[in-house]
Amino acid sequence: MKQIEGGVTAAKGFQAAGAEAAIKYQNRKDMALVYSEAPCKVAGTFTTNLVKAAPVQWDKQLVDNSPFVQAVVVNSGIANACTGKQGMDCCKTEAECAGKLLGVPAEAVLVASTGVIGMQIPVDRITAGIEKLVSVKSDTLEAGHDAARAIMTTDTVPKEIAVQVEIGGKTVTIGGMCKGSGMIHPNMCTMLGFITTDINISKELLQKALSADVVDSFNMISVDGDTSTNDTLLVLANGLAGNDEITKEGSDYDSFCQALNFITTYLARKMAGDGEGATALFECKVIGAATKQDARTLARSVICSSLSKAAIFGHDANFGRFLCALGYSGAEFDPENVDLYFQSENGKIHIYSAGNALDYSEEEATKVLSAPEVTILADMHMGTFEATAWGCDLSYDYVKINADYRS
Amino acid sequence: MKQIEGGVTAAKGFQAAGAEAAIKYQNRKDMALVYSEAPCKVAGTFTTNLVKAAPVQWDKQLVDNSPFVQAVVVNSGIANACTGKQGMDCCKTEAECAGKLLGVPAEAVLVASTGVIGMQIPVDRITAGIEKLVSVKSDTLEAGHDAARAIMTTDTVPKEIAVQVEIGGKTVTIGGMCKGSGMIHPNMCTMLGFITTDINISKELLQKALSADVVDSFNMISVDGDTSTNDTLLVLANGLAGNDEITKEGSDYDSFCQALNFITTYLARKMAGDGEGATALFECKVIGAATKQDARTLARSVICSSLSKAAIFGHDANFGRFLCALGYSGAEFDPENVDLYFQSENGKIHIYSAGNALDYSEEEATKVLSAPEVTILADMHMGTFEATAWGCDLSYDYVKINADYRS
């Protein structure tokens, strides 16, 4: 497997575009299109929030029932959530408009929205935007990049990646893009993520691979504990790599899963590190847990703790907060038998062991905690399972961004 | 029932004191004593965090096994949590020292600590502090006030209250004090709360009343979602009111529960409103829920949401965030059939109904949300149950306080 340049247009037969549609933002691209020249199998995971945005409801229905899909239309600025029947009508109009211009059925067009909840999308602007998108779509790296930029809300950087892997004697390409960066606490999936691949694989295995993957990738990140109404992760596979269709598990399936995991972990980490107001990626690695689920629960509890996040922002070796967060996670362990370490590119410090703080230099600890990526390593001494979760620090800017997000 | 002046010294036979012991803070009172002239029945609820501070372990053991208690020694500055055997030894020394000076067994002395986790308490300062406390203790309002001030950490105001109620033909007094104000997400109890009463009641009913009460008082508040290692709520009852001992449920027990609930709700609200960095008390009242537990879950989810808290700080009528937090709470409801209202001393606005935002004036909404106490009212239209939860807004100062709490 090797990483290559690009994102959603890296795989064969995929095109993309970004365009200015002034849905809510002005003077920036705020709509994106992903299009496949050939029909695609599709897999998806969606928010578990009971309040599901209209596009989530539209896409779920398509992922479950459509024989194939061929395009995704995305807008940023307005989430089309809590918008009632008018919101659902908007999805239908979007899909019909894009389908007509692309020459595919409306049932082959997925839609996604991100931004403010509760506002209606101006439909005329959406359809004008779709016309622009269709007219400029292309298979260039730049087109993929335009799409990755257009879906951003409070993100500070676009997030895209692509890899190639040999499967069944053919070169298979997988590319992806996603956006955060607030209301991020995925459960089944992330805010918005789109992965395109030219692999030939059955719909069942595509969904199986995605569902298994998100448990330890997108579902292990959190920016603020708020599970969005719009979380959507889609994988489109058009089969143009020319490999024999993967219809059962085995080495080909495993190779695909491994490449997929590289993509999802990269995107998930990027999303955590670019959380609203973040100055650092805050990683918690738990080892020696009694079960895999315990490991996940413990790691997530630490990166979700407001006090731990604030300590990371302050480069403060306040290890008690991390131990406290492990303690209220719900997983069983013996607090007298835990080892805690801080580590980063600036070094590693053993800070707590056998129920007591260890001697350490505050200066050294501050140095370790001042890196752009900081890891809390917790050895629970309960078993052999491990898991990693990713979040970000809690800064003044998180408050600033969210105290008046709508303006 | 009537509210009277005072706190933990309001009830007959109770004395208190505050003293400077320089445990960690300088030039302020940082130790408190509560003492009863007569032996007390005691009830308590404690943190559910697996990581339990040494004083929590000490007190649990006493509440379960001691025939009576007569004093509580409290310090702020250092939490005596994650301190191993040395931390437990410190509790024992505290209790022995106070017991000797007060002429009561060490097993009648409860201890409590709050502050930084992971540091050892300097024992010589604690014992010197206890000597001061015992020498100045008195039954005046001022002494209770000194104690309430001494237990504060990042609290900006002391929190105390007292009421009187007629029970069994006698005047029964109940007083209490508590402190927050970070790492507040009680589960079974609050950070530190102490309630004293001269009622004559069996130990079993005292515990029953307390355990039933906290479910809808202290357990319904959150400042930051972090369940502390030190949460402790104690009720001491010395029987000096002279009523016949309450040994079974009935009107006397109900009168006591009602007065107790007035005390706990007052203290819980005070703690939420004085959360770290808070500029407003953020209340969520859920009505029309399918079950009582659903009502609690929904209300708590809203006041725990970082995005909702930031919106309150910004006086921003971003109602989608509240609806989103209801949606991921885990309780079942129909998002298309919820009514949301904002209310405060500045007015009331109906903002969302039947799946859609209602017409409202942003100016009016901002005015309603700019009050010192703001309520989100959610009518779920699923049944007849209701619950209220209390939190605070998320401000720059929360980050400031916690990015370097230890300094």
CSV table of C-alpha atoms in Angstrom, one decimal, chain A:
chain,number,residue,atom,x,y,z
A,1,MET,CA,0.0,0.0,0.0
A,2,LYS,CA,1.3,3.4,-0.8
A,3,GLN,CA,-0.1,6.9,-0.2
A,4,ILE,CA,-0.5,9.0,-3.3
A,5,GLU,CA,-1.6,12.6,-3.9
A,6,GLY,CA,-5.2,13.6,-4.1
A,7,GLY,CA,-8.6,12.8,-2.5
A,8,VAL,CA,-12.0,11.9,-3.9
A,9,THR,CA,-10.8,12.2,-7.5
A,10,ALA,CA,-7.9,9.8,-7.1
A,11,ALA,CA,-9.7,6.6,-8.0
A,12,LYS,CA,-10.6,5.8,-11.6
A,13,GLY,CA,-13.7,7.3,-13.0
A,14,PHE,CA,-14.4,9.8,-10.2
A,15,GLN,CA,-14.9,13.5,-10.8
A,16,ALA,CA,-15.5,16.3,-8.4
A,17,ALA,CA,-16.2,20.1,-8.2
A,18,GLY,CA,-16.6,22.9,-5.8
A,19,ALA,CA,-18.6,26.1,-6.5
A,20,GLU,CA,-19.8,29.3,-4.9
A,21,ALA,CA,-23.6,29.1,-4.3
A,22,ALA,CA,-24.0,31.7,-1.5
A,23,ILE,CA,-26.1,29.3,0.5
A,24,LYS,CA,-25.1,31.2,3.6
A,25,TYR,CA,-21.4,32.0,3.3
A,26,GLN,CA,-20.4,34.6,0.9
A,27,ASN,CA,-17.3,34.8,-1.4
A,28,ARG,CA,-16.2,31.2,-0.9
A,29,LYS,CA,-17.0,27.8,-2.4
A,30,ASP,CA,-19.8,26.3,-0.4
A,31,MET,CA,-21.1,23.5,-2.6
A,32,ALA,CA,-19.4,20.3,-3.7
A,33,LEU,CA,-20.1,17.5,-6.1
A,34,VAL,CA,-18.7,14.0,-6.2
A,35,TYR,CA,-19.6,12.1,-9.4
A,36,SER,CA,-18.7,8.7,-10.8
A,37,GLU,CA,-18.8,7.9,-14.5
A,38,ALA,CA,-19.9,4.4,-13.7
A,39,PRO,CA,-22.6,3.3,-11.3
A,40,CYS,CA,-21.4,2.6,-7.7
A,41,LYS,CA,-22.1,0.3,-4.9
A,42,VAL,CA,-22.6,2.4,-1.8
A,43,ALA,CA,-22.2,1.9,2.0
A,44,GLY,CA,-22.9,4.4,4.7
A,45,THR,CA,-23.1,5.0,8.4
A,46,PHE,CA,-25.1,7.8,9.9
A,47,THR,CA,-25.7,9.7,13.1
A,48,THR,CA,-27.5,7.9,15.9
A,49,ASN,CA,-29.0,11.2,17.0
A,50,LEU,CA,-32.8,10.8,17.1
A,51,VAL,CA,-32.9,14.2,15.5
A,52,LYS,CA,-31.8,13.3,12.0
A,53,ALA,CA,-31.3,16.0,9.3
A,54,ALA,CA,-33.3,15.7,6.1
A,55,PRO,CA,-30.2,14.7,4.0
A,56,VAL,CA,-29.5,11.9,6.5
A,57,GLN,CA,-33.0,10.5,6.1
A,58,TRP,CA,-32.7,10.8,2.3
A,59,ASP,CA,-29.3,9.0,2.1
A,60,LYS,CA,-30.3,6.2,4.5
A,61,GLN,CA,-33.2,5.4,2.3
A,62,LEU,CA,-30.9,5.3,-0.8
A,63,VAL,CA,-28.1,3.3,0.8
A,64,ASP,CA,-30.7,0.7,1.9
A,65,ASN,CA,-32.7,0.6,-1.3
A,66,SER,CA,-31.1,2.1,-4.4
A,67,PRO,CA,-29.6,-0.5,-6.8
A,68,PHE,CA,-26.7,2.0,-7.4
A,69,VAL,CA,-25.7,5.6,-6.8
A,70,GLN,CA,-23.6,7.8,-9.0
A,71,ALA,CA,-23.3,11.3,-7.3
A,72,VAL,CA,-23.2,13.2,-4.0
A,73,VAL,CA,-24.2,16.8,-3.7
A,74,VAL,CA,-23.0,18.6,-0.6
A,75,ASN,CA,-23.5,22.1,0.8
A,76,SER,CA,-22.0,23.9,3.8
A,77,GLY,CA,-23.5,26.8,5.7
A,78,ILE,CA,-26.9,25.4,6.5
A,79,ALA,CA,-27.5,21.8,7.9
A,80,ASN,CA,-31.0,21.3,6.6
A,81,ALA,CA,-31.8,19.8,10.1
A,82,CYS,CA,-35.0,20.5,12.1
A,83,THR,CA,-36.6,21.7,8.8
A,84,GLY,CA,-39.6,19.4,8.6
A,85,LYS,CA,-41.3,18.6,5.3
A,86,GLN,CA,-39.7,21.6,3.5
A,87,GLY,CA,-36.3,20.1,4.3
A,88,MET,CA,-37.2,16.8,2.8
A,89,ASP,CA,-38.6,18.5,-0.3
A,90,CYS,CA,-35.3,20.3,-0.6
A,91,CYS,CA,-33.4,17.0,-0.7
A,92,LYS,CA,-35.7,15.7,-3.4
A,93,THR,CA,-35.3,18.8,-5.5
A,94,GLU,CA,-31.5,18.7,-5.2
A,95,ALA,CA,-31.4,15.0,-6.3
A,96,GLU,CA,-33.8,15.6,-9.2
A,97,CYS,CA,-31.9,18.6,-10.4
A,98,ALA,CA,-28.5,16.9,-10.2
A,99,GLY,CA,-29.9,13.7,-11.7
A,100,LYS,CA,-31.3,15.5,-14.6
A,101,LEU,CA,-28.1,17.4,-15.4
A,102,LEU,CA,-26.0,14.3,-14.9
A,103,GLY,CA,-28.3,11.9,-16.8
A,104,VAL,CA,-28.8,9.6,-13.8
A,105,PRO,CA,-31.9,8.8,-11.7
A,106,ALA,CA,-32.7,11.0,-8.7
A,107,GLU,CA,-32.4,7.8,-6.7
A,108,ALA,CA,-28.7,7.7,-7.6
A,109,VAL,CA,-28.0,11.1,-6.1
A,110,LEU,CA,-27.0,11.3,-2.4
A,111,VAL,CA,-27.1,14.7,-0.7
A,112,ALA,CA,-25.4,16.0,2.4
A,113,SER,CA,-25.5,19.3,4.3
A,114,THR,CA,-23.6,20.9,7.2
A,115,GLY,CA,-23.9,24.1,9.1
A,116,VAL,CA,-26.5,25.9,11.1
A,117,ILE,CA,-29.4,23.8,12.3
A,118,GLY,CA,-33.0,25.0,12.0
A,119,MET,CA,-32.7,27.2,8.9
A,120,GLN,CA,-34.3,26.3,5.6
A,121,ILE,CA,-32.0,26.1,2.5
A,122,PRO,CA,-32.8,28.5,-0.3
A,123,VAL,CA,-33.7,26.0,-3.0
A,124,ASP,CA,-33.1,28.3,-5.9
A,125,ARG,CA,-29.5,28.9,-4.8
A,126,ILE,CA,-29.0,25.1,-4.4
A,127,THR,CA,-30.2,24.4,-7.9
A,128,ALA,CA,-28.1,27.2,-9.4
A,129,GLY,CA,-25.1,25.8,-7.5
A,130,ILE,CA,-25.7,22.3,-8.9
A,131,GLU,CA,-25.7,23.7,-12.4
A,132,LYS,CA,-22.3,25.4,-11.7
A,133,LEU,CA,-20.9,22.2,-10.2
A,134,VAL,CA,-22.0,20.0,-13.1
A,135,SER,CA,-20.5,22.4,-15.6
A,136,VAL,CA,-17.0,22.5,-13.9
A,137,LYS,CA,-16.7,18.9,-12.6
A,138,SER,CA,-13.5,17.1,-13.6
A,139,ASP,CA,-11.2,14.3,-12.5
A,140,THR,CA,-8.2,16.5,-11.6
A,141,LEU,CA,-6.6,16.6,-8.2
A,142,GLU,CA,-7.6,20.3,-8.1
A,143,ALA,CA,-11.3,19.4,-8.5
A,144,GLY,CA,-11.1,17.0,-5.6
A,145,HIS,CA,-9.3,19.8,-3.6
A,146,ASP,CA,-12.1,22.3,-4.5
A,147,ALA,CA,-14.7,19.9,-3.2
A,148,ALA,CA,-12.7,19.3,0.1
A,149,ARG,CA,-12.6,23.0,0.6
A,150,ALA,CA,-16.2,23.6,-0.2
A,151,ILE,CA,-17.5,21.3,2.5
A,152,MET,CA,-15.6,23.1,5.3
A,153,THR,CA,-17.5,25.0,8.0
A,154,THR,CA,-15.3,26.0,11.0
A,155,ASP,CA,-12.5,23.7,9.7
A,156,THR,CA,-9.2,25.6,9.2
A,157,VAL,CA,-7.8,23.1,6.7
A,158,PRO,CA,-9.3,20.8,4.1
A,159,LYS,CA,-8.8,17.1,4.8
A,160,GLU,CA,-8.1,14.6,2.0
A,161,ILE,CA,-6.0,11.6,1.4
A,162,ALA,CA,-5.6,8.8,-1.2
A,163,VAL,CA,-3.8,5.4,-1.2
A,164,GLN,CA,-3.2,2.7,-3.7
A,165,VAL,CA,-3.0,-1.0,-3.0
A,166,GLU,CA,-2.7,-4.2,-5.2
A,167,ILE,CA,-5.8,-6.3,-5.0
A,168,GLY,CA,-6.5,-9.3,-7.3
A,169,GLY,CA,-3.5,-8.3,-9.5
A,170,LYS,CA,-5.0,-4.9,-10.1
A,171,THR,CA,-4.1,-1.5,-8.7
A,172,VAL,CA,-7.0,-0.3,-6.5
A,173,THR,CA,-7.2,3.3,-5.5
A,174,ILE,CA,-9.1,4.7,-2.5
A,175,GLY,CA,-9.5,8.4,-1.8
A,176,GLY,CA,-11.4,10.4,0.8
A,177,MET,CA,-12.3,13.7,2.2
A,178,CYS,CA,-14.1,14.9,5.4
A,179,LYS,CA,-14.9,18.0,7.4
A,180,GLY,CA,-15.4,18.8,11.1
A,181,SER,CA,-15.0,20.6,13.2
A,182,GLY,CA,-17.6,21.3,15.9
A,183,MET,CA,-20.5,19.1,17.1
A,184,ILE,CA,-18.1,16.2,16.6
A,185,HIS,CA,-18.7,13.2,18.7
A,186,PRO,CA,-19.5,10.6,16.1
A,187,ASN,CA,-21.5,7.6,17.0
A,188,MET,CA,-21.7,5.3,13.9
A,189,CYS,CA,-19.9,7.8,11.8
A,190,THR,CA,-18.5,11.3,11.5
A,191,MET,CA,-19.8,14.7,10.6
A,192,LEU,CA,-19.3,14.5,6.8
A,193,GLY,CA,-17.0,12.0,5.2
A,194,PHE,CA,-16.8,10.8,1.6
A,195,ILE,CA,-14.7,8.0,0.3
A,196,THR,CA,-14.4,7.0,-3.3
A,197,THR,CA,-12.8,3.9,-4.7
A,198,ASP,CA,-12.6,2.0,-8.0
A,199,ILE,CA,-12.5,-1.4,-6.2
A,200,ASN,CA,-14.9,-4.1,-7.4
A,201,ILE,CA,-16.6,-5.4,-4.3
A,202,SER,CA,-20.1,-6.6,-3.3
A,203,LYS,CA,-22.4,-4.1,-1.6
A,204,GLU,CA,-22.6,-6.4,1.5
A,205,LEU,CA,-18.9,-6.5,2.0
A,206,LEU,CA,-18.5,-2.8,1.3
A,207,GLN,CA,-21.0,-2.1,4.1
A,208,LYS,CA,-19.4,-4.7,6.4
A,209,ALA,CA,-15.9,-3.2,5.9
A,210,LEU,CA,-17.2,0.3,6.6
A,211,SER,CA,-19.3,-0.6,9.7
A,212,ALA,CA,-16.4,-2.6,11.2
A,213,ASP,CA,-13.9,0.2,10.5
A,214,VAL,CA,-15.7,3.2,12.0
A,215,VAL,CA,-15.8,1.6,15.5
A,216,ASP,CA,-12.1,2.2,15.9
A,217,SER,CA,-11.6,5.2,13.6
A,218,PHE,CA,-14.4,7.9,13.3
A,219,ASN,CA,-16.2,6.6,16.4
A,220,MET,CA,-13.0,7.2,18.5
A,221,ILE,CA,-12.8,10.9,18.0
A,222,SER,CA,-14.6,13.7,19.8
A,223,VAL,CA,-14.3,17.5,19.7
A,224,ASP,CA,-17.0,18.4,22.1
A,225,GLY,CA,-19.2,15.5,23.0
A,226,ASP,CA,-22.0,16.7,20.8
A,227,THR,CA,-23.3,14.0,18.4
A,228,SER,CA,-24.5,15.9,15.4
A,229,THR,CA,-27.8,15.6,13.6
A,230,ASN,CA,-26.0,15.3,10.3
A,231,ASP,CA,-23.2,12.8,10.7
A,232,THR,CA,-22.7,11.0,7.4
A,233,LEU,CA,-20.0,8.8,6.1
A,234,LEU,CA,-20.4,7.4,2.6
A,235,VAL,CA,-18.2,5.0,0.5
A,236,LEU,CA,-18.8,4.8,-3.2
A,237,ALA,CA,-17.2,1.9,-5.2
A,238,ASN,CA,-17.5,1.9,-9.0
A,239,GLY,CA,-15.5,-1.2,-9.8
A,240,LEU,CA,-13.4,0.4,-12.5
A,241,ALA,CA,-10.1,-1.0,-11.1
A,242,GLY,CA,-11.0,-4.2,-12.9
A,243,ASN,CA,-10.3,-6.7,-10.1
A,244,ASP,CA,-12.6,-9.7,-9.8
A,245,GLU,CA,-15.5,-8.7,-7.6
A,246,ILE,CA,-14.7,-9.4,-4.0
A,247,THR,CA,-17.7,-11.4,-2.7
A,248,LYS,CA,-16.3,-13.1,0.3
A,249,GLU,CA,-13.8,-12.4,3.1
A,250,GLY,CA,-10.2,-13.4,2.5
A,251,SER,CA,-6.9,-11.8,1.7
A,252,ASP,CA,-8.3,-9.4,-0.9
A,253,TYR,CA,-11.0,-8.2,1.5
A,254,ASP,CA,-8.3,-7.8,4.2
A,255,SER,CA,-6.1,-5.7,2.0
A,256,PHE,CA,-9.1,-3.5,1.2
A,257,CYS,CA,-10.0,-3.2,4.9
A,258,GLN,CA,-6.4,-2.3,5.8
A,259,ALA,CA,-6.3,0.4,3.1
A,260,LEU,CA,-9.7,1.7,4.2
A,261,ASN,CA,-8.5,1.9,7.8
A,262,PHE,CA,-5.5,3.9,6.7
A,263,ILE,CA,-7.8,6.4,5.1
A,264,THR,CA,-10.4,6.6,7.9
A,265,THR,CA,-7.8,6.8,10.7
A,266,TYR,CA,-5.9,9.6,8.8
A,267,LEU,CA,-9.2,11.5,8.3
A,268,ALA,CA,-10.4,11.0,11.8
A,269,ARG,CA,-7.1,12.2,13.3
A,270,LYS,CA,-7.1,15.2,11.0
A,271,MET,CA,-10.6,16.0,12.1
A,272,ALA,CA,-9.8,15.7,15.8
A,273,GLY,CA,-6.6,17.8,15.5
A,274,ASP,CA,-8.6,20.5,13.6
A,275,GLY,CA,-11.4,20.6,16.2
A,276,GLU,CA,-12.9,24.0,16.8
A,277,GLY,CA,-10.3,26.2,18.5
A,278,ALA,CA,-7.8,23.4,18.8
A,279,THR,CA,-4.2,24.1,19.3
A,280,ALA,CA,-3.2,20.4,19.6
A,281,LEU,CA,-4.3,16.9,18.7
A,282,PHE,CA,-5.0,15.2,22.0
A,283,GLU,CA,-4.6,11.4,21.8
A,284,CYS,CA,-5.3,8.8,24.5
A,285,LYS,CA,-3.8,5.4,24.1
A,286,VAL,CA,-5.0,2.8,26.5
A,287,ILE,CA,-3.1,-0.5,26.8
A,288,GLY,CA,-3.5,-3.5,29.1
A,289,ALA,CA,-7.3,-3.2,29.3
A,290,ALA,CA,-9.5,-6.2,30.3
A,291,THR,CA,-11.6,-6.1,27.1
A,292,LYS,CA,-11.5,-4.3,23.8
A,293,GLN,CA,-14.7,-2.4,24.7
A,294,ASP,CA,-13.1,-1.3,28.0
A,295,ALA,CA,-10.1,0.0,26.2
A,296,ARG,CA,-12.3,2.1,23.9
A,297,THR,CA,-14.5,3.3,26.8
A,298,LEU,CA,-11.4,4.4,28.8
A,299,ALA,CA,-9.7,6.1,25.9
A,300,ARG,CA,-12.8,8.0,24.8
A,301,SER,CA,-13.5,9.1,28.4
A,302,VAL,CA,-10.2,10.8,28.7
A,303,ILE,CA,-10.3,12.7,25.4
A,304,CYS,CA,-13.9,13.8,26.1
A,305,SER,CA,-13.1,15.3,29.5
A,306,SER,CA,-13.4,19.1,29.5
A,307,LEU,CA,-10.9,19.4,32.3
A,308,SER,CA,-8.3,17.1,30.6
A,309,LYS,CA,-8.8,19.1,27.4
A,310,ALA,CA,-8.2,22.3,29.3
A,311,ALA,CA,-5.1,20.9,30.9
A,312,ILE,CA,-3.7,20.0,27.4
A,313,PHE,CA,-4.4,23.6,26.3
A,314,GLY,CA,-2.5,24.9,29.3
A,315,HIS,CA,0.4,22.3,28.8
A,316,ASP,CA,-0.3,21.5,32.5
A,317,ALA,CA,0.8,18.1,33.8
A,318,ASN,CA,-2.4,17.8,35.9
A,319,PHE,CA,-2.4,14.0,35.7
A,320,GLY,CA,-5.2,13.6,38.3
A,321,ARG,CA,-7.7,14.8,35.7
A,322,PHE,CA,-6.8,12.0,33.3
A,323,LEU,CA,-7.0,9.5,36.1
A,324,CYS,CA,-10.3,11.0,37.2
A,325,ALA,CA,-11.7,10.6,33.6
A,326,LEU,CA,-10.6,7.0,33.5
A,327,GLY,CA,-12.3,6.5,36.8
A,328,TYR,CA,-15.7,7.7,35.8
A,329,SER,CA,-15.7,6.0,32.4
A,330,GLY,CA,-17.6,3.0,33.6
A,331,ALA,CA,-14.8,0.5,32.9
A,332,GLU,CA,-13.5,-1.6,35.8
A,333,PHE,CA,-9.9,-1.3,36.9
A,334,ASP,CA,-7.8,-0.9,40.0
A,335,PRO,CA,-6.7,2.8,40.4
A,336,GLU,CA,-3.8,1.6,42.5
A,337,ASN,CA,-2.4,-0.4,39.6
A,338,VAL,CA,-2.4,2.0,36.7
A,339,ASP,CA,0.6,3.6,35.0
A,340,LEU,CA,0.3,6.9,33.3
A,341,TYR,CA,2.7,8.5,30.8
A,342,PHE,CA,2.8,11.7,28.8
A,343,GLN,CA,4.4,11.5,25.4
A,344,SER,CA,5.0,13.5,22.3
A,345,GLU,CA,7.7,14.3,19.7
A,346,ASN,CA,9.3,16.2,22.6
A,347,GLY,CA,9.8,13.1,24.8
A,348,LYS,CA,8.1,10.7,27.2
A,349,ILE,CA,7.4,11.0,31.0
A,350,HIS,CA,6.2,8.3,33.4
A,351,ILE,CA,4.0,10.4,35.7
A,352,TYR,CA,1.9,8.0,37.9
A,353,SER,CA,2.4,4.5,39.1
A,354,ALA,CA,1.1,2.2,41.9
A,355,GLY,CA,-1.3,4.8,43.3
A,356,ASN,CA,1.2,7.7,43.6
A,357,ALA,CA,2.6,10.5,41.6
A,358,LEU,CA,6.2,9.9,40.5
A,359,ASP,CA,9.0,12.4,40.7
A,360,TYR,CA,9.1,14.4,37.5
A,361,SER,CA,10.3,17.7,36.3
A,362,GLU,CA,7.5,20.2,35.7
A,363,GLU,CA,9.7,21.8,33.0
A,364,GLU,CA,10.2,18.6,31.2
A,365,ALA,CA,6.4,17.7,31.5
A,366,THR,CA,5.5,21.1,30.1
A,367,LYS,CA,7.8,20.6,27.2
A,368,VAL,CA,6.3,17.2,26.4
A,369,LEU,CA,2.8,18.7,26.6
A,370,SER,CA,3.6,21.6,24.3
A,371,ALA,CA,3.9,19.6,21.1
A,372,PRO,CA,1.2,19.8,18.4
A,373,GLU,CA,0.3,16.2,19.0
A,374,VAL,CA,0.2,15.0,22.6
A,375,THR,CA,-0.5,11.4,23.8
A,376,ILE,CA,-1.6,10.2,27.2
A,377,LEU,CA,-0.7,6.6,27.5
A,378,ALA,CA,-2.5,4.6,30.2
A,379,ASP,CA,-1.5,1.0,31.1
A,380,MET,CA,-4.4,-0.5,33.0
A,381,HIS,CA,-2.7,-3.8,33.8
A,382,MET,CA,-6.0,-5.7,33.5
A,383,GLY,CA,-5.4,-7.6,30.3
A,384,THR,CA,-4.1,-7.4,26.8
A,385,PHE,CA,-6.5,-5.1,24.9
A,386,GLU,CA,-5.8,-1.6,23.6
A,387,ALA,CA,-7.5,1.2,21.9
A,388,THR,CA,-6.7,4.8,20.9
A,389,ALA,CA,-9.0,7.8,20.8
A,390,TRP,CA,-8.4,11.3,19.4
A,391,GLY,CA,-9.6,14.7,20.5
A,392,CYS,CA,-8.3,18.2,20.8
A,393,ASP,CA,-7.6,20.7,23.6
A,394,LEU,CA,-10.3,23.1,24.9
A,395,SER,CA,-9.2,26.7,24.1
A,396,TYR,CA,-10.6,30.2,24.3
A,397,ASP,CA,-11.3,29.9,20.6
A,398,TYR,CA,-13.7,27.0,21.0
A,399,VAL,CA,-15.8,29.3,23.2
A,400,LYS,CA,-15.4,32.2,20.8
A,401,ILE,CA,-16.4,30.2,17.8
A,402,ASN,CA,-19.4,28.7,19.5
A,403,ALA,CA,-20.7,31.6,21.5
A,404,ASP,CA,-21.9,33.1,18.3
A,405,TYR,CA,-21.6,30.5,15.5
A,406,ARG,CA,-24.5,31.8,13.6
A,407,SER,CA,-23.1,35.2,12.9
